[in-house]
mmCIF file of N, CA and C in Angstrom:
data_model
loop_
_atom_site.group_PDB
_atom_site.id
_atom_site.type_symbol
_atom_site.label_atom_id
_atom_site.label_comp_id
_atom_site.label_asym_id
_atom_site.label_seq_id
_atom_site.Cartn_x
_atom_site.Cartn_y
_atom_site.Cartn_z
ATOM 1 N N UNK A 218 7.796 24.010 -32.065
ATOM 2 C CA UNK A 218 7.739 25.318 -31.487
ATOM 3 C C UNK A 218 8.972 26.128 -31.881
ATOM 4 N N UNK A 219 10.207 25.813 -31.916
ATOM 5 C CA UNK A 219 11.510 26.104 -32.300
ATOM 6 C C UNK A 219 11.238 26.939 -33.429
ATOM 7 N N UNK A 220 11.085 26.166 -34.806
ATOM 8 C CA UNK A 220 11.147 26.144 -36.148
ATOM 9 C C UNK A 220 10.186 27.369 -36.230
ATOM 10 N N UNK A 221 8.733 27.893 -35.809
ATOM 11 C CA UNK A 221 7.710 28.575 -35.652
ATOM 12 C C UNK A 221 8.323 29.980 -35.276
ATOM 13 N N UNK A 222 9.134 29.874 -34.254
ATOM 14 C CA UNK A 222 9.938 31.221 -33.344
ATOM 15 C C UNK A 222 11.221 31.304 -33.763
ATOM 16 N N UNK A 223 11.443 30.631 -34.739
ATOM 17 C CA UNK A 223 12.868 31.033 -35.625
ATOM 18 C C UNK A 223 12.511 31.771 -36.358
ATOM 19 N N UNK A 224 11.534 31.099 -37.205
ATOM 20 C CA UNK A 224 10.788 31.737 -38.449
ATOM 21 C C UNK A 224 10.447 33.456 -37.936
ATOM 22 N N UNK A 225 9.509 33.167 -37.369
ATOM 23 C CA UNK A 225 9.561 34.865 -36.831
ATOM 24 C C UNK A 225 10.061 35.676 -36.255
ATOM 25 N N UNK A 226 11.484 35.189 -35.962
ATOM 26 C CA UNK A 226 12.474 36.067 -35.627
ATOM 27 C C UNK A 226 13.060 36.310 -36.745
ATOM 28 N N UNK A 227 13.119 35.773 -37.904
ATOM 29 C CA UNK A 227 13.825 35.876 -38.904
ATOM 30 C C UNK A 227 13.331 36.814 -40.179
ATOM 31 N N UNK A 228 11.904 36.092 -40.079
ATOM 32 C CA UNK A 228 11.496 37.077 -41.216
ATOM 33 C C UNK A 228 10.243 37.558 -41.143
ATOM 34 N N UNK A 229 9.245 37.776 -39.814
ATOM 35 C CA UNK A 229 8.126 38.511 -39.398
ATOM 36 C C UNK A 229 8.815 39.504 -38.362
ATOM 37 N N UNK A 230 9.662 40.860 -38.943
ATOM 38 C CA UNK A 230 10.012 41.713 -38.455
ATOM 39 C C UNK A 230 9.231 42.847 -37.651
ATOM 40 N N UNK A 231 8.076 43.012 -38.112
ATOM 41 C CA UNK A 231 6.828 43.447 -37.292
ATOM 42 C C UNK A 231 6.513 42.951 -36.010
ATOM 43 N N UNK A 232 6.767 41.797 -35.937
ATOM 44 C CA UNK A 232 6.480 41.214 -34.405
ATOM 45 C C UNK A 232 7.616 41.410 -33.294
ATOM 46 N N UNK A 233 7.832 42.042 -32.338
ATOM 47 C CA UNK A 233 8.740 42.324 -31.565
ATOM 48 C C UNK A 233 9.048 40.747 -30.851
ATOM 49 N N UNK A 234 10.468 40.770 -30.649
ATOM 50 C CA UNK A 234 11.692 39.667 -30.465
ATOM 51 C C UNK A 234 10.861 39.182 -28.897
ATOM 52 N N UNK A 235 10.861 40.212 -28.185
ATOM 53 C CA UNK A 235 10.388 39.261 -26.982
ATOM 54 C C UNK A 235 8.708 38.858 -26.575
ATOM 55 N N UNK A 236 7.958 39.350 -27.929
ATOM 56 C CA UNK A 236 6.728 38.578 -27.919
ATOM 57 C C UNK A 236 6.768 37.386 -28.322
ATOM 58 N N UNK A 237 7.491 36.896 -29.761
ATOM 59 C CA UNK A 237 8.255 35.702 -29.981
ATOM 60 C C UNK A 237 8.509 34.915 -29.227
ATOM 61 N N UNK A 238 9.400 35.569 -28.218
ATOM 62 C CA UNK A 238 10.201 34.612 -27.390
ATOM 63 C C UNK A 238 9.154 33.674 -26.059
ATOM 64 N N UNK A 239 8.658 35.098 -25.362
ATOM 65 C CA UNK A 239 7.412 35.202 -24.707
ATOM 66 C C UNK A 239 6.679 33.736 -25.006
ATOM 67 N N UNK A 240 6.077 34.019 -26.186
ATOM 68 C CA UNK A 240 4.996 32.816 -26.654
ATOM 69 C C UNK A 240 5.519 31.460 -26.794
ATOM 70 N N UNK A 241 6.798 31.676 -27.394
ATOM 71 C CA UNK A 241 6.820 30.153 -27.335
ATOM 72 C C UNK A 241 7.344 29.341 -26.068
ATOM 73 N N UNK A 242 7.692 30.371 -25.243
ATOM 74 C CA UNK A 242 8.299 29.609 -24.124
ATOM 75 C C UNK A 242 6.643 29.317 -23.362
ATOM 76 N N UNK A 243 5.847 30.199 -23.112
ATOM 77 C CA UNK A 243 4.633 29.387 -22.769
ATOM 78 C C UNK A 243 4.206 28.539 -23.200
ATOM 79 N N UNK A 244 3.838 28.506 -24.697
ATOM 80 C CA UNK A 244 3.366 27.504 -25.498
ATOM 81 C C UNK A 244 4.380 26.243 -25.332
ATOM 82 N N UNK A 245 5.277 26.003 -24.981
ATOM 83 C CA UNK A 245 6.521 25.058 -24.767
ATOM 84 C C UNK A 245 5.960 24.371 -22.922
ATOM 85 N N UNK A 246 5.985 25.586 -22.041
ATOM 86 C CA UNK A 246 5.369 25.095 -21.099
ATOM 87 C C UNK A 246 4.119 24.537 -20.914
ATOM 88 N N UNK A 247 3.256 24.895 -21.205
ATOM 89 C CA UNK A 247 2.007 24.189 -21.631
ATOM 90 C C UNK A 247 1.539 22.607 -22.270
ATOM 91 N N UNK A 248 2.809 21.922 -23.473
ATOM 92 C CA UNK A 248 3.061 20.925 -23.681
ATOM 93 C C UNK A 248 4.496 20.226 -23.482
ATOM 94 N N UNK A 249 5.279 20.720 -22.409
ATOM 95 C CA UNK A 249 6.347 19.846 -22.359
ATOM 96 C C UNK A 249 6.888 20.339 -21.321
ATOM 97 N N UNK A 250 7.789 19.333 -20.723
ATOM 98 C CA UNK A 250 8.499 19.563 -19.285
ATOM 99 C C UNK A 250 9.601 21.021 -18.925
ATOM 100 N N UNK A 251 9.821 21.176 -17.793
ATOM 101 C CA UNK A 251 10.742 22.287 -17.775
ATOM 102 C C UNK A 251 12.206 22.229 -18.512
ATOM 103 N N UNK A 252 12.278 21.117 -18.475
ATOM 104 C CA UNK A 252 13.942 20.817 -19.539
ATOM 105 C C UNK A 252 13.244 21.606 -20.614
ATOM 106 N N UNK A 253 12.574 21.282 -21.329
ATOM 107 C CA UNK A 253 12.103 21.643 -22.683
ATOM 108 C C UNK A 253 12.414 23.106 -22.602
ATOM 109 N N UNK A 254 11.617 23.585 -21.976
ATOM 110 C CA UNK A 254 11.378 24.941 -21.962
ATOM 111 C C UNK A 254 12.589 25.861 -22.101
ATOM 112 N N UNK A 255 13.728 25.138 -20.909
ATOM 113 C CA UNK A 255 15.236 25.511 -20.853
ATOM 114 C C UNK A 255 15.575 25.487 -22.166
ATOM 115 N N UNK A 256 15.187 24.950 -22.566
ATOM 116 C CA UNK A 256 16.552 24.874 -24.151
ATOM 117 C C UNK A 256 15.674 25.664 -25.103
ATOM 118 N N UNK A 257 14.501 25.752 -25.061
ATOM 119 C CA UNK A 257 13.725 26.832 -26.284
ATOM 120 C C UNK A 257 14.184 27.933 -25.366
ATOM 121 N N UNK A 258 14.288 28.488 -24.433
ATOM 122 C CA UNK A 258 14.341 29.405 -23.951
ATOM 123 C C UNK A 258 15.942 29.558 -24.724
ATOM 124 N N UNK A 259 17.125 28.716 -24.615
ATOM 125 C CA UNK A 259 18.187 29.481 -24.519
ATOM 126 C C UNK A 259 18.561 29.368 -25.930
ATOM 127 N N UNK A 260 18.023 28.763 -27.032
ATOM 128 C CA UNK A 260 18.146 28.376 -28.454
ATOM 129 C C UNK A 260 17.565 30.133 -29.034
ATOM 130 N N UNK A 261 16.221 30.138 -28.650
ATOM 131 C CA UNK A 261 15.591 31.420 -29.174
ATOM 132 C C UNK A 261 16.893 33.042 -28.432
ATOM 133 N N UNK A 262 17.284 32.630 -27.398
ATOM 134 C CA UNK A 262 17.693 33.839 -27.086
ATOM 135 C C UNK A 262 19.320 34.259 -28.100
ATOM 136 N N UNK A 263 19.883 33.022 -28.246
ATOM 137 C CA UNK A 263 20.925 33.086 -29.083
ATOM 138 C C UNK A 263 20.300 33.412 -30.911
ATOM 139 N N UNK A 264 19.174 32.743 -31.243
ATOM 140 C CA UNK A 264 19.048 33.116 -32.097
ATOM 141 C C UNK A 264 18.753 34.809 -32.022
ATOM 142 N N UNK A 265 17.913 35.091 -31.479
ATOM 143 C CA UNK A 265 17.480 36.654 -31.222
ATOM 144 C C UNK A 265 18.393 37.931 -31.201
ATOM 145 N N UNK A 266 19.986 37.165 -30.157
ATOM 146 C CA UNK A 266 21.070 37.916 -30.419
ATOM 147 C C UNK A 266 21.569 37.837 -32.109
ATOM 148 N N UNK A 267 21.662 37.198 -32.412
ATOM 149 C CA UNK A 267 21.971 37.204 -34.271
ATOM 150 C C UNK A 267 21.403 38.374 -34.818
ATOM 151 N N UNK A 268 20.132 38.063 -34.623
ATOM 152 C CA UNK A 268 19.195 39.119 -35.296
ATOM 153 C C UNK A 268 19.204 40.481 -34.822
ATOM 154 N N UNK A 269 19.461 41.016 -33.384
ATOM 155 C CA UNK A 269 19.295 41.941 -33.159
ATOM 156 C C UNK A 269 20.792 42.333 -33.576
ATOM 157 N N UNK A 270 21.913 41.673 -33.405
ATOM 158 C CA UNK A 270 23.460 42.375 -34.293
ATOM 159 C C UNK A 270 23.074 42.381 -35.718
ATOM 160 N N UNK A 271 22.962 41.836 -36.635
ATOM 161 C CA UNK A 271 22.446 41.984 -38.193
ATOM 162 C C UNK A 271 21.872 43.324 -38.553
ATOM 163 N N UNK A 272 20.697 43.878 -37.726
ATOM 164 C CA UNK A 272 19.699 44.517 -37.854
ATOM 165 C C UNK A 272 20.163 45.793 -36.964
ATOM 166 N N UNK A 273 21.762 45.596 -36.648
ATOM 167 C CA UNK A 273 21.735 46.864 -35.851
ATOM 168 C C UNK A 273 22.526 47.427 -36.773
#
């Protein structure tokens, strides 16, 4: 799920950052425990800050 929502934060610029984020944290809840979710949640948000300084 990580690797999927990196990818499109990185280089499917058309798709807005917190639909990204959005999806995979469901899709994360859906197959894996709340730990899980915690760390895609806080992995994607640091990545997201990258991208949104780069792109500003």
């Amino acid at each position: 799920m990580l690797r999927l929502a990196v990818y499109e934060l990185l280089f499917e610029t058309n798709i807005p950052v917190r639909v990204t984020i959005n999806e995979a944290i469901e899709l994360t809840k859906a197959f894996a425990d709340e730990e899980a979710t915690k760390i895609v949640n806080g992995v994607l948000g640091k990545v997201a800050q990258g991208v949104v300084k780069e792109n500003s």
